[in-house]
Coordinates of C-alpha atoms in Angstrom, one line a residue:
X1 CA -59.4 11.8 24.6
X2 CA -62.6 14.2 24.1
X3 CA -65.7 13.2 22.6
X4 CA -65.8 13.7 18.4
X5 CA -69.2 15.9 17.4
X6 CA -68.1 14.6 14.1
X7 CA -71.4 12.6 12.8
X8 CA -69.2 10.6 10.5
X9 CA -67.5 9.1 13.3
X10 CA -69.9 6.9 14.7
X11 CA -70.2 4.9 11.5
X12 CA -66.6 4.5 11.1
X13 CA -66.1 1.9 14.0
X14 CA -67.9 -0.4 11.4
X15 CA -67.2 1.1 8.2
X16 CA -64.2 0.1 6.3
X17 CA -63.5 2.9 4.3
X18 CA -63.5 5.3 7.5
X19 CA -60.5 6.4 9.4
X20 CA -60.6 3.2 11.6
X21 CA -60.9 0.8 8.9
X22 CA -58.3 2.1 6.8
X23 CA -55.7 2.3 10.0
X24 CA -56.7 -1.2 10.7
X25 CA -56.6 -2.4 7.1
X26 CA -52.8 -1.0 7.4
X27 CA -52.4 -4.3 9.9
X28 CA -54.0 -6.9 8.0
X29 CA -50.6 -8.8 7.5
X30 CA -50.5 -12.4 5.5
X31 CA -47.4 -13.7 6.7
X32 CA -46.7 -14.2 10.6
X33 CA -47.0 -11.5 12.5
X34 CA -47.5 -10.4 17.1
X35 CA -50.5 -9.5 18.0
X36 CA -49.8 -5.8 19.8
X37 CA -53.6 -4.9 20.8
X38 CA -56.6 -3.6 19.4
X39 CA -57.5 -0.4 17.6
X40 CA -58.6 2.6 19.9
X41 CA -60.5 5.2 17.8
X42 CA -63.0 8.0 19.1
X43 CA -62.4 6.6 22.8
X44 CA -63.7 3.0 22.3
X45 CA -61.4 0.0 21.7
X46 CA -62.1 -2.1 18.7
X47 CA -61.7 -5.6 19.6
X48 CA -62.1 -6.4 15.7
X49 CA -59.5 -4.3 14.7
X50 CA -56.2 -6.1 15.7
X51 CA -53.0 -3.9 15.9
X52 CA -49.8 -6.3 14.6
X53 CA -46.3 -6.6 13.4
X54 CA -45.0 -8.4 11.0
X55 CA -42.4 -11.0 12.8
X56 CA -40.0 -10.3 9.7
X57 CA -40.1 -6.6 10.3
X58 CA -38.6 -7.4 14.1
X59 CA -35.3 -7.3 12.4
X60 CA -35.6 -4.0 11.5
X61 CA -35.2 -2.0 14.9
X62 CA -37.0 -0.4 17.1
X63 CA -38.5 1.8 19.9
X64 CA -41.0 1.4 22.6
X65 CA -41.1 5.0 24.7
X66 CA -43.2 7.0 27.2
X67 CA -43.3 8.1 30.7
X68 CA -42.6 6.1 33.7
X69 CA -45.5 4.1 34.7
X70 CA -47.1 3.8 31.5
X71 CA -46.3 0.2 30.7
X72 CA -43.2 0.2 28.5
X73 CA -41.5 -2.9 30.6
X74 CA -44.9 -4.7 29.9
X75 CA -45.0 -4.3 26.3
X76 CA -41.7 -5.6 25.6
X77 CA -42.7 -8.4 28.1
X78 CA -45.9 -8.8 25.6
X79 CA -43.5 -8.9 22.6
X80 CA -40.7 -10.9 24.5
X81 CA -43.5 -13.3 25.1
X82 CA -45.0 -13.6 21.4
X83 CA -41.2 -13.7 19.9
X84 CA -39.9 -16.6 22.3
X85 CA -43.3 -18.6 21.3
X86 CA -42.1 -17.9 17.4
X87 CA -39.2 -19.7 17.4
X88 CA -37.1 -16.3 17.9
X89 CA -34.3 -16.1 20.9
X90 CA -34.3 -12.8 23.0
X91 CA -31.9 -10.6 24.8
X92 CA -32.9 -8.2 27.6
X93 CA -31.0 -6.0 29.2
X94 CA -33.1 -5.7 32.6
X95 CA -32.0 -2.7 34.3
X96 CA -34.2 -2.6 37.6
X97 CA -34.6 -6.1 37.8
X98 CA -38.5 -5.9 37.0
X99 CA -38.3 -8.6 34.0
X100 CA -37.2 -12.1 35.6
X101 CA -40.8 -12.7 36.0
X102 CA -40.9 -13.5 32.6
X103 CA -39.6 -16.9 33.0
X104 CA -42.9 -18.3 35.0
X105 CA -46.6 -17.9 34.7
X106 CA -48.8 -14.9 35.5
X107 CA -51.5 -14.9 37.7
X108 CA -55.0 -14.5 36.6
X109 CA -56.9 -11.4 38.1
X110 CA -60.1 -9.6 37.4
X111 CA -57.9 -6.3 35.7
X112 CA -56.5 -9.0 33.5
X113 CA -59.6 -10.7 32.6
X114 CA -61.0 -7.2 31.5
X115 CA -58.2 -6.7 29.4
X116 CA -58.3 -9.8 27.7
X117 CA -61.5 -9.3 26.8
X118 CA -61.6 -5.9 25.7
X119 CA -58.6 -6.7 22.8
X120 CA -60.6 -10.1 22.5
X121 CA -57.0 -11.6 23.5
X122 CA -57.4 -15.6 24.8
X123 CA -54.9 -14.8 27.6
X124 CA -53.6 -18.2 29.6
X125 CA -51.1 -18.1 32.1
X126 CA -47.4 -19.2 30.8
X127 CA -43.9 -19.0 31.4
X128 CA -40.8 -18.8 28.8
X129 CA -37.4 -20.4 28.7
X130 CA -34.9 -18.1 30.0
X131 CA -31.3 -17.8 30.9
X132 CA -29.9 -15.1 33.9
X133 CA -26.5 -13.4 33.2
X134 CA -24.7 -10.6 35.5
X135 CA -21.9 -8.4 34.0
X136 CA -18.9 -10.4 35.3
X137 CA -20.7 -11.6 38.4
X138 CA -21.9 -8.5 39.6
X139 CA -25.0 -9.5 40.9
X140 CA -27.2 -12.5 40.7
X141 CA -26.6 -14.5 37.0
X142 CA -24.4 -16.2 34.9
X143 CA -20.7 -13.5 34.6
X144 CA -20.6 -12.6 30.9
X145 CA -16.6 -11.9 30.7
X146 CA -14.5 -10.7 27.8
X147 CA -10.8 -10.9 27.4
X148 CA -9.1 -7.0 26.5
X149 CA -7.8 -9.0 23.4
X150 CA -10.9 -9.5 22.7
X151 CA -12.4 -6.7 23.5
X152 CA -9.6 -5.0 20.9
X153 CA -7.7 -1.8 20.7
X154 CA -10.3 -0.1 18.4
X155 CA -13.3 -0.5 21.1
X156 CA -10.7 0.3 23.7
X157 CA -9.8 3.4 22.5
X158 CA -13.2 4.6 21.9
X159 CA -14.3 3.5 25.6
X160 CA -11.2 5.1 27.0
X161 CA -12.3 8.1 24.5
X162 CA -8.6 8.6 23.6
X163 CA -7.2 10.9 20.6
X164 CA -6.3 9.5 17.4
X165 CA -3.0 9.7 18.2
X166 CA -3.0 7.8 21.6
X167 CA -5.4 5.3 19.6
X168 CA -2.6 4.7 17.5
X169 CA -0.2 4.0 20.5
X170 CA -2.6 1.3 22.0
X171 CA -2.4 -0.2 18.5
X172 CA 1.0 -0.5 18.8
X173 CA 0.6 -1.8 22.2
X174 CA -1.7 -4.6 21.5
X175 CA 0.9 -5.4 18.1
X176 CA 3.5 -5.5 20.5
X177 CA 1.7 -8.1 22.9
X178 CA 0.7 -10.5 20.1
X179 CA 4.4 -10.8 18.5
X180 CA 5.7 -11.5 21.8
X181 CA 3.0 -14.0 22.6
X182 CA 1.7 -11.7 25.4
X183 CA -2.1 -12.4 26.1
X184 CA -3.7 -9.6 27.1
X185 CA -6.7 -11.1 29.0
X186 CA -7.5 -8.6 32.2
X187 CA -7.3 -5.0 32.9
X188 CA -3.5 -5.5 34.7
X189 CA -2.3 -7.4 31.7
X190 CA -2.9 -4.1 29.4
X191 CA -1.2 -1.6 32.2
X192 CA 1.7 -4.0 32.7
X193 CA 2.4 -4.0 29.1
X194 CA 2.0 -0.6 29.2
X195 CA 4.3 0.0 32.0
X196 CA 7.0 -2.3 30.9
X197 CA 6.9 -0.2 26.9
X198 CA 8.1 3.1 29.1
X199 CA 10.6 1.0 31.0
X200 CA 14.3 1.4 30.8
X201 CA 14.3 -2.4 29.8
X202 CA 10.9 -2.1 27.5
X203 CA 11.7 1.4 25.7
X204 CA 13.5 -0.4 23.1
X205 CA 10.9 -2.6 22.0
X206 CA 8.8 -0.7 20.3
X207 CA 11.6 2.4 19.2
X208 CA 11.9 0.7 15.0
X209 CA 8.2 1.6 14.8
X210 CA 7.4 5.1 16.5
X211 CA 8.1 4.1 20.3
X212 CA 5.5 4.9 23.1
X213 CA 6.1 8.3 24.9
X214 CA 5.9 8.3 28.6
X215 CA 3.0 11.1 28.3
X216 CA 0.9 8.9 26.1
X217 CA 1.4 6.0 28.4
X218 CA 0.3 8.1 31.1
X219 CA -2.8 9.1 29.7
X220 CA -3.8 5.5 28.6
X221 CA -3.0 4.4 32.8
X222 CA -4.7 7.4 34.1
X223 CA -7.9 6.6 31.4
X224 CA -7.9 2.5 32.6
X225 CA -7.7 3.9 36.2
X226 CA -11.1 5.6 36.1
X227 CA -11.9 2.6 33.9
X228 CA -11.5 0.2 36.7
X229 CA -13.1 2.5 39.1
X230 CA -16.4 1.6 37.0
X231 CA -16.0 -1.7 38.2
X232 CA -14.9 -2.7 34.6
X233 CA -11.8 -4.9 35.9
X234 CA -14.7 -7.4 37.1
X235 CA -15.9 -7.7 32.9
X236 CA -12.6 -8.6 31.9
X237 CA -11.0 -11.9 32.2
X238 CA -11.5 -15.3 31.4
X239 CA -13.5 -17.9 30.5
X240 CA -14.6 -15.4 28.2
X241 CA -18.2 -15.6 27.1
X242 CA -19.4 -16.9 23.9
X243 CA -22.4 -14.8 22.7
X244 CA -23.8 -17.3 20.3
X245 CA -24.8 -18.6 23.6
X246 CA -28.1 -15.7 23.2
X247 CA -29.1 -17.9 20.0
X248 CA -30.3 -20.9 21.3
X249 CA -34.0 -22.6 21.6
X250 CA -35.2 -23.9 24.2
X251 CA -36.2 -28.0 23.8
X252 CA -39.7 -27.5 22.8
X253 CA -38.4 -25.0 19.7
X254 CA -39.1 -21.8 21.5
X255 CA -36.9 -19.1 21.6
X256 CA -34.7 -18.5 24.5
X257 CA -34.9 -15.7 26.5
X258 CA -31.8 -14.3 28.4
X259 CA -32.1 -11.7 30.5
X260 CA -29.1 -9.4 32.0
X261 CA -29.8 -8.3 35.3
X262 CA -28.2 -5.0 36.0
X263 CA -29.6 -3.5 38.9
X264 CA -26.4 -3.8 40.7
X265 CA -24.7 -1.8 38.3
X266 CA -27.7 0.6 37.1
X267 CA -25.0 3.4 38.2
X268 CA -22.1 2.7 36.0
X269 CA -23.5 3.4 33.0
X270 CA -20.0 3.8 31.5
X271 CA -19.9 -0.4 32.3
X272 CA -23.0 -1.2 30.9
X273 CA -22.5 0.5 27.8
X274 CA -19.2 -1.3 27.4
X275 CA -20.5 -4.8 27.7
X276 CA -23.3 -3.7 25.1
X277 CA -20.9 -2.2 23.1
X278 CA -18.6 -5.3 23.2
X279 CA -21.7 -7.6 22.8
X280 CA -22.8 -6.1 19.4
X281 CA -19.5 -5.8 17.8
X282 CA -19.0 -9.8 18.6
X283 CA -22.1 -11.0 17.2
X284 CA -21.5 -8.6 14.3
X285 CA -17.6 -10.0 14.0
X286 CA -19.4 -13.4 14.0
X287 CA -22.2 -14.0 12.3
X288 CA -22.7 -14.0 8.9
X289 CA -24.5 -11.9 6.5
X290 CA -27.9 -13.6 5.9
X291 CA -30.0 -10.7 4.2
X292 CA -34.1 -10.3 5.4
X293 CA -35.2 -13.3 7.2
X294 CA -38.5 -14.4 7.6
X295 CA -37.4 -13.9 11.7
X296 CA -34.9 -12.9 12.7
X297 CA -32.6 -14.9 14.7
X298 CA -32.5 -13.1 17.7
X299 CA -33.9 -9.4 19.3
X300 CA -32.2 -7.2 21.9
X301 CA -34.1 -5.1 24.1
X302 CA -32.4 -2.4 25.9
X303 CA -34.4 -1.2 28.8
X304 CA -33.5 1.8 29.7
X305 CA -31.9 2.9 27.1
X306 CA -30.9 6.4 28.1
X307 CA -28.6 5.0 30.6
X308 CA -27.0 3.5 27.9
X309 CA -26.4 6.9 26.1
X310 CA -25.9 9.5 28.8
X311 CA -22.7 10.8 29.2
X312 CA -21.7 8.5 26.5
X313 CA -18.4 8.9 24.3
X314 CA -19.3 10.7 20.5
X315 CA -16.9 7.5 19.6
X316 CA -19.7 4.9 21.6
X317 CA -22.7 7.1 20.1
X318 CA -20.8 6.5 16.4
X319 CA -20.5 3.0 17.2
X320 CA -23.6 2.0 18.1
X321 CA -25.1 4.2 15.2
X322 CA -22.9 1.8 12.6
X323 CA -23.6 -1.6 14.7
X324 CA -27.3 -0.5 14.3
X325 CA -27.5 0.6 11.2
X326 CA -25.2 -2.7 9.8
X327 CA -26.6 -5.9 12.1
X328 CA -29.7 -6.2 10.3
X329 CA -28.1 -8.0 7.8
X330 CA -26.9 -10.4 10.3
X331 CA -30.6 -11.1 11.7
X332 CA -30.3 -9.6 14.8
X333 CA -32.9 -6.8 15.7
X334 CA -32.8 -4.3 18.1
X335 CA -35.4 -2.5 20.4
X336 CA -34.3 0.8 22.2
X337 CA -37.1 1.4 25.7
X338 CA -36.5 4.9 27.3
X339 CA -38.6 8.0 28.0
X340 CA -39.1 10.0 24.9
X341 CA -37.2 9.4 21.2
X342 CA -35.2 12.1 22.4
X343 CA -33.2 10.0 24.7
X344 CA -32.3 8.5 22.0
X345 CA -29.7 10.0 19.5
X346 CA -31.4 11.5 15.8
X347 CA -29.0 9.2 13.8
X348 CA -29.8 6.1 16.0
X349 CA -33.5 7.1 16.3
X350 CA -34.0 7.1 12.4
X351 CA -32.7 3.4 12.5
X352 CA -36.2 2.4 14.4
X353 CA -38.6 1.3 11.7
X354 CA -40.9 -0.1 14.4
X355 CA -42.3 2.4 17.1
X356 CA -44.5 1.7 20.4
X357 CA -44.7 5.0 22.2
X358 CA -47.0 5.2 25.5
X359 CA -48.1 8.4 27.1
X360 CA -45.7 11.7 27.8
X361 CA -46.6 14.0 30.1
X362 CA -46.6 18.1 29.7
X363 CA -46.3 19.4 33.2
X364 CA -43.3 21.3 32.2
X365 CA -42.1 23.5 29.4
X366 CA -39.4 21.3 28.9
X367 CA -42.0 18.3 29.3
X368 CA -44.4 20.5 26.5
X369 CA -40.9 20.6 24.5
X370 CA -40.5 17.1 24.5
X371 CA -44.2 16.3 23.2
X372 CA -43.7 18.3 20.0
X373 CA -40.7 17.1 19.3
X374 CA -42.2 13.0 19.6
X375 CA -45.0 14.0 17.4
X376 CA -42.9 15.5 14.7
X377 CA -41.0 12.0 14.7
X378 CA -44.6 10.1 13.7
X379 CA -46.0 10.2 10.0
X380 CA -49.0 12.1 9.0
X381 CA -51.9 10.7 11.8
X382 CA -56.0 10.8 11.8
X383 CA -54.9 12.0 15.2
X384 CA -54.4 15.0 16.8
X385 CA -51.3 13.1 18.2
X386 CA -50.1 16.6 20.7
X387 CA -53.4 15.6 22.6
X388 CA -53.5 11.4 22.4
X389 CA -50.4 11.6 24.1
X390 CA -51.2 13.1 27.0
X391 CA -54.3 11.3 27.6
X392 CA -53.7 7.5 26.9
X393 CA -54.0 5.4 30.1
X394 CA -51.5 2.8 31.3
X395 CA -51.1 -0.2 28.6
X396 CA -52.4 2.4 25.7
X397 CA -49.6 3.2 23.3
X398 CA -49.4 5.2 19.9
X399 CA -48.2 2.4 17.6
X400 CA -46.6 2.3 14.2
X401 CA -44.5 -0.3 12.1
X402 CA -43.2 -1.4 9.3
X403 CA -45.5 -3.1 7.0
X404 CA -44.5 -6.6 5.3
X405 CA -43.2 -4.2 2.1
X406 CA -41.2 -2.1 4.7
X407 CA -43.6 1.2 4.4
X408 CA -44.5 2.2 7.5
X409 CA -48.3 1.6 8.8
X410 CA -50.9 4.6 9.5
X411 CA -50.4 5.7 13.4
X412 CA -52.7 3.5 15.5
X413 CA -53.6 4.2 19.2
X414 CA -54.0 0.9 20.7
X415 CA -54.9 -0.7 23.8
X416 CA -52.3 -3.4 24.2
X417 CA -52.6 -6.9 25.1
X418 CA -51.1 -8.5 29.0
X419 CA -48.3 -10.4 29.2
X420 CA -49.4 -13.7 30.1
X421 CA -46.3 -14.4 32.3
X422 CA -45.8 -12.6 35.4
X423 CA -45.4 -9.2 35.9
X424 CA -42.9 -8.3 38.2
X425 CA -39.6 -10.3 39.5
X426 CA -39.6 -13.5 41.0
X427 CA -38.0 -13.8 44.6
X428 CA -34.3 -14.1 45.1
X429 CA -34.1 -17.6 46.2
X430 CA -36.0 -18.9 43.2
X431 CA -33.5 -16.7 40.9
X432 CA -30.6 -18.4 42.0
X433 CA -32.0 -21.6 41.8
X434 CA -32.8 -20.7 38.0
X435 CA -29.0 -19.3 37.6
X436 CA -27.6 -22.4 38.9
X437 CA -29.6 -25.2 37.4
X438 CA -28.0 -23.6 34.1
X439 CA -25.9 -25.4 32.2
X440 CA -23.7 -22.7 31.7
X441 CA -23.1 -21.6 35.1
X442 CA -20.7 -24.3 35.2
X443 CA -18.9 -23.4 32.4
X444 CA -18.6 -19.5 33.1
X445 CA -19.0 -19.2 37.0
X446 CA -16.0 -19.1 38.4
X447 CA -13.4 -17.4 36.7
X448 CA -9.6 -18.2 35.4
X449 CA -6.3 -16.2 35.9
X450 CA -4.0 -18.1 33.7
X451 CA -0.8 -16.7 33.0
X452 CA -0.6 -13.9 30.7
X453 CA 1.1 -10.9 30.6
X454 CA 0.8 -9.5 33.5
X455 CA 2.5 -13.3 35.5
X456 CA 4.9 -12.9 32.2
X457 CA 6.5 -9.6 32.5
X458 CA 6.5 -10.0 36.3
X459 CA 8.2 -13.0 35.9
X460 CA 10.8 -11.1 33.4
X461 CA 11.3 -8.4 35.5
X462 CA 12.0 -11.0 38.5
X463 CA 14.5 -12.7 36.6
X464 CA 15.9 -9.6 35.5
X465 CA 15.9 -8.0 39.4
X466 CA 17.9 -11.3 40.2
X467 CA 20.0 -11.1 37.4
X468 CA 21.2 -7.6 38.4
X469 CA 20.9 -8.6 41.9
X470 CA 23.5 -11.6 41.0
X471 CA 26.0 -9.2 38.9
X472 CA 25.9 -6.4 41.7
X473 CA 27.0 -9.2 44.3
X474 CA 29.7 -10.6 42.5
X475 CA 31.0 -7.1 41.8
X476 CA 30.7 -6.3 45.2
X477 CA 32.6 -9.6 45.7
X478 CA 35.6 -9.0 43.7
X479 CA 35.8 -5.6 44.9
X480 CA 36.1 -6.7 48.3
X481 CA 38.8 -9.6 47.4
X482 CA 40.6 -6.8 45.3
X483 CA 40.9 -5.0 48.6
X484 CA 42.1 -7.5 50.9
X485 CA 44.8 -8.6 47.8
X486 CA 46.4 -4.9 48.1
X487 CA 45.9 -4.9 52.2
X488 CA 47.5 -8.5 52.4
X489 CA 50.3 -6.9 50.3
X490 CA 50.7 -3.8 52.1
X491 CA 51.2 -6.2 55.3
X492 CA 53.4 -7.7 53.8
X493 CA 55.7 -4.6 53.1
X494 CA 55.4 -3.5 56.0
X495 CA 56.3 -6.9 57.5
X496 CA 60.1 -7.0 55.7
X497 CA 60.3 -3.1 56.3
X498 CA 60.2 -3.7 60.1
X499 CA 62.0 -7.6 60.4
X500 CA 65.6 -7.0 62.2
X501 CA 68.9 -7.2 60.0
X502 CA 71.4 -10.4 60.3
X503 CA 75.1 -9.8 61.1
X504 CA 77.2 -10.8 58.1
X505 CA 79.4 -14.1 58.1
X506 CA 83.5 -13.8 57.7
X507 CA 83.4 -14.4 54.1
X508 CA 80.7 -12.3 53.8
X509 CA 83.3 -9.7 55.7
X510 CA 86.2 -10.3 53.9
X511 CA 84.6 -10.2 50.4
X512 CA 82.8 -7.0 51.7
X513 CA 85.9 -5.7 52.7
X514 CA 87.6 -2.4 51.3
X515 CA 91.2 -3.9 50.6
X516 CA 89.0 -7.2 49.0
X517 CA 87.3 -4.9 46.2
X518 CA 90.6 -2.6 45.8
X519 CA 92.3 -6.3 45.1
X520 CA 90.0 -7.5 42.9
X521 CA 90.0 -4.3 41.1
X522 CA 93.9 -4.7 40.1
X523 CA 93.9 -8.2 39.4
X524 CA 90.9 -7.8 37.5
X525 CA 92.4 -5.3 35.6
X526 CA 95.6 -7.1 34.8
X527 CA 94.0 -9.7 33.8
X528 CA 91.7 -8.1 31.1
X529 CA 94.3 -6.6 29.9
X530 CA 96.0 -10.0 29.4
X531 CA 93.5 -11.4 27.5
X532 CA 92.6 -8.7 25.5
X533 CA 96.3 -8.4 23.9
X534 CA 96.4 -12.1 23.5
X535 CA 92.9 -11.7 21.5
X536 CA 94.2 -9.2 19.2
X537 CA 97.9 -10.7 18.3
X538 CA 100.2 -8.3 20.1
X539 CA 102.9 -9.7 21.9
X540 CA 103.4 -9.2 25.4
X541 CA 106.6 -6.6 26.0
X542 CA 109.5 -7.7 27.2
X543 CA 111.3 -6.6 30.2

């Protein structure tokens, strides 16, 4: 920043009622509070002047932003650092993998000597308590999981970004799965379920309370197959992971840190913003509604936050607006670290009581764009904020946060403190020793494929196969029986039709005879006539 040829200015480094004493003033806190840096005004740093937030206020949200190389994984490092020592457990969601160093001491250098004592910081080397996760084993850390049931038809629907009508129809899906006991754990569980609904056997099931078209279910498999191609069939399953696993302390009452390496899937930003989205609405689901704390009881940082909302769903962008807006009363704080505020949606942005934002750079109109728009997000400044922007070196940020009343602070530029842990990652080896050594890598590591609904229906549909299997036989069977019956019985026609003819026997001859039946006939006849007289009374005439 240029030189002042204000007179005035000179005095105000010591003067309390001049601009820097009444910006510093803004950051004499009472209660606990981090120690951000020290003041920067007219181009020197103040060492006297300490730049703070008040650890309460953490719970209130917020934003550290500005170009890359500026410092922005550092300072949430420097806070990460200062919140762990507080007592207060931390989630980071490290996207290139630059934060694991975190978990063991810095190494002293002469850059970090000057530092220290130009913000009069008494900077010792130290490592924090931390705990390595990986989005269902996808890379090196402990596999966070969640079951679809879980995961619920609501959230679903909004990652699948289906229309409220096709919402509806998973709702009914996931009803239909719990009355029949069907546990809807992976990805295939949910598309057999939805397979077996549009079935000739399944259609019924679900036609006494609107039924499932075969269009619908067709959109819903399509959606889960570009789903899956995300690599999101590798977040779902079992054991599912219990997020009140991010509020612990570490033995010696610090806060735990646990940090979600995601360099591996850096490029799926549809995955990552499921897990976070997932994440929220469980801790929200579970904990309960403590007020203002005096900390909070635990802080997300999202690095790289505007992987998190590009190409994201307007349903995702509404939920994360209402899971920001409605956690706080849970104690649970959250820290957005991108670019510029404007990676960051308005309603989301206006959330962020606390702000941190390094330098921007104007090499382009769009770049020029962008600067006016950050300043215009700040509250009235002593600076001419257009121009401290472009000039602050790495570790300098513009800095404003909410006071212990909740007004915000007057702007302060500030040189910030070092992180007195390292800065950068620690080697791979030493990584997977830390991930292992975990007591919860034997509980989540290796994963379960119970049977659900999936093994369920396929097991229904096997019996069923064999069932129609078993009738078509025995069909088949009589059928073929039937056939031989009526060809045995033809043979047999056709046996007596062609077997030779006996000659008849004398009496056979006799009786056969001509004169025999002519004989018969008279005497027959006589002697009908015989009896029928004698049955009726008349007497026989006389001769």
């Amino acid at each position: 920043m240029s030189e002042s040829t204000d007179p005035a200015l000179p005095e105000d480094r010591t003067d309390p009622a001049g601009p820097a004493g009444e910006i510093a003033a803004g950051y004499a806190f009472t209660g606990p509070a981090l120690d951000l840096g020290a003041l920067l005004w007219d181009g020197d740093c103040l060492p006297d002047r300490q730049i703070r937030i008040p650890l309460a206020m953490l719970g209130r949200h917020g934003l550290v932003a500005g170009a890359t190389g500026t410092g922005k994984t550092k300072t949430l490092q420097l806070i990460t650092e200062q919140l762990s020592a507080g007592g207060v457990p931390v989630f980071l969601a490290d996207i290139k993998g630059d934060i694991s160093g975190i978990s063991v001491p810095g190494t002293a250098s002469d850059r970090i000597a000057e530092r220290a004592r130009d913000v009069a910081q008494p900077w010792e080397p130290t490592g924090y308590p931390c705990a390595f996760y990986s989005l269902g084993g996808i890379g090196p850390g402990i596999p966070l999981r969640s079951t679809v049931t879980s995961f619920g038809p609501v959230l679903m629907s909004k990652v699948l970004q289906l229309n409220q009508t096709q919402e509806q129809s998973l709702g009914l899906i996931f009803h239909y799965a719990d009355t029949k006991g069907l546990e809807l754990i992976d990805l295939k569980d949910l598309r057999a379920v939805v397979a077996f609904l549009v079935s000739d056997q399944g259609k019924p099931e679900l036609k006494g309370i609107g039924g499932l078209s075969t269009v619908t279910a067709g959109v819903i498999l399509r959606a889960l197959t570009a789903f899956e191609q995300q690599g999101a069939s590798e977040l779902f399953g079992e054991p599912e992971f219990d997020t009140s696993e991010f509020l612990r302390t570490a033995a010696d009452g610090r806060g735990l840190v646990s940090v979600l390496e995601l360099p591996a899937v850096q490029d799926k930003p549809q995955l990552f913003s499921t897990f976070l989205m997932w994440l929220l609405a469980d801790l929200y689901t579970d904990l309960p509604e403590v007020g203002d704390l005096e900390k909070p009881k635990l802080v997300f940082f999202f690095d790289e936050a505007h992987l998190l909302f590009n190409g994201a769903s307007k349903a995702f962008l509404a939920s994360i607006t209402q899971t920001v807006r409605l956690i706080r009363s849970k104690g649970v704080g959250i820290f957005f670290v991108t670019q510029t505020p404007k990676d960051v949606p308005a309603d989301v942005l206006a959330q962020l009581g606390n702000r941190v934002q390094h330098a921007l750079r104007a090499f382009t109109p769009d770049d020029a764009k962008a600067l006016k728009a950050t300043v215009k997000t700040f509250p009235n400044s002593a600076y001419d904020l257009e121009e401290l922007l472009t000039q602050l070196g790495t570790g300098e940020a513009v800095v404003t946060v909410l006071s212990e009343r909740g007004a915000p602070t007057p702007v302060a530029a500030t040189r910030l403190r070092a992180p007195q842990s390292l800065m950068g990652p620690i080697a791979a080896a030493d990584l997977e020793q830390a991930v292992k050594s975990s007591l919860l890598w034997s509980r989540y590591a290796e994963p379960v494929d119970r049977e659900s609904a999936y093994e369920k229906i396929s097991a229904e549909q096997a019996a069923a196969e064999a069932r129609a299997e078993a009738a078509a036989a025995a069909a088949e069977a009589a059928k073929e029986a039937e056939k031989e019956a009526k060809e045995a019985e033809k043979e047999a026609a056709r046996a007596a039709r062609s077997a030779p003819k006996q000659d008849p026997s004398l009496a056979e001859q006799v009786v056969g005879s001509g004169l025999f039946r002519s004989l018969a006939r008279s005497v027959g006849t006589q002697l009908g006539r015989e009896i029928s007289r004698s049955i009726f009374g008349t007497a026989r005439r006389r001769r």
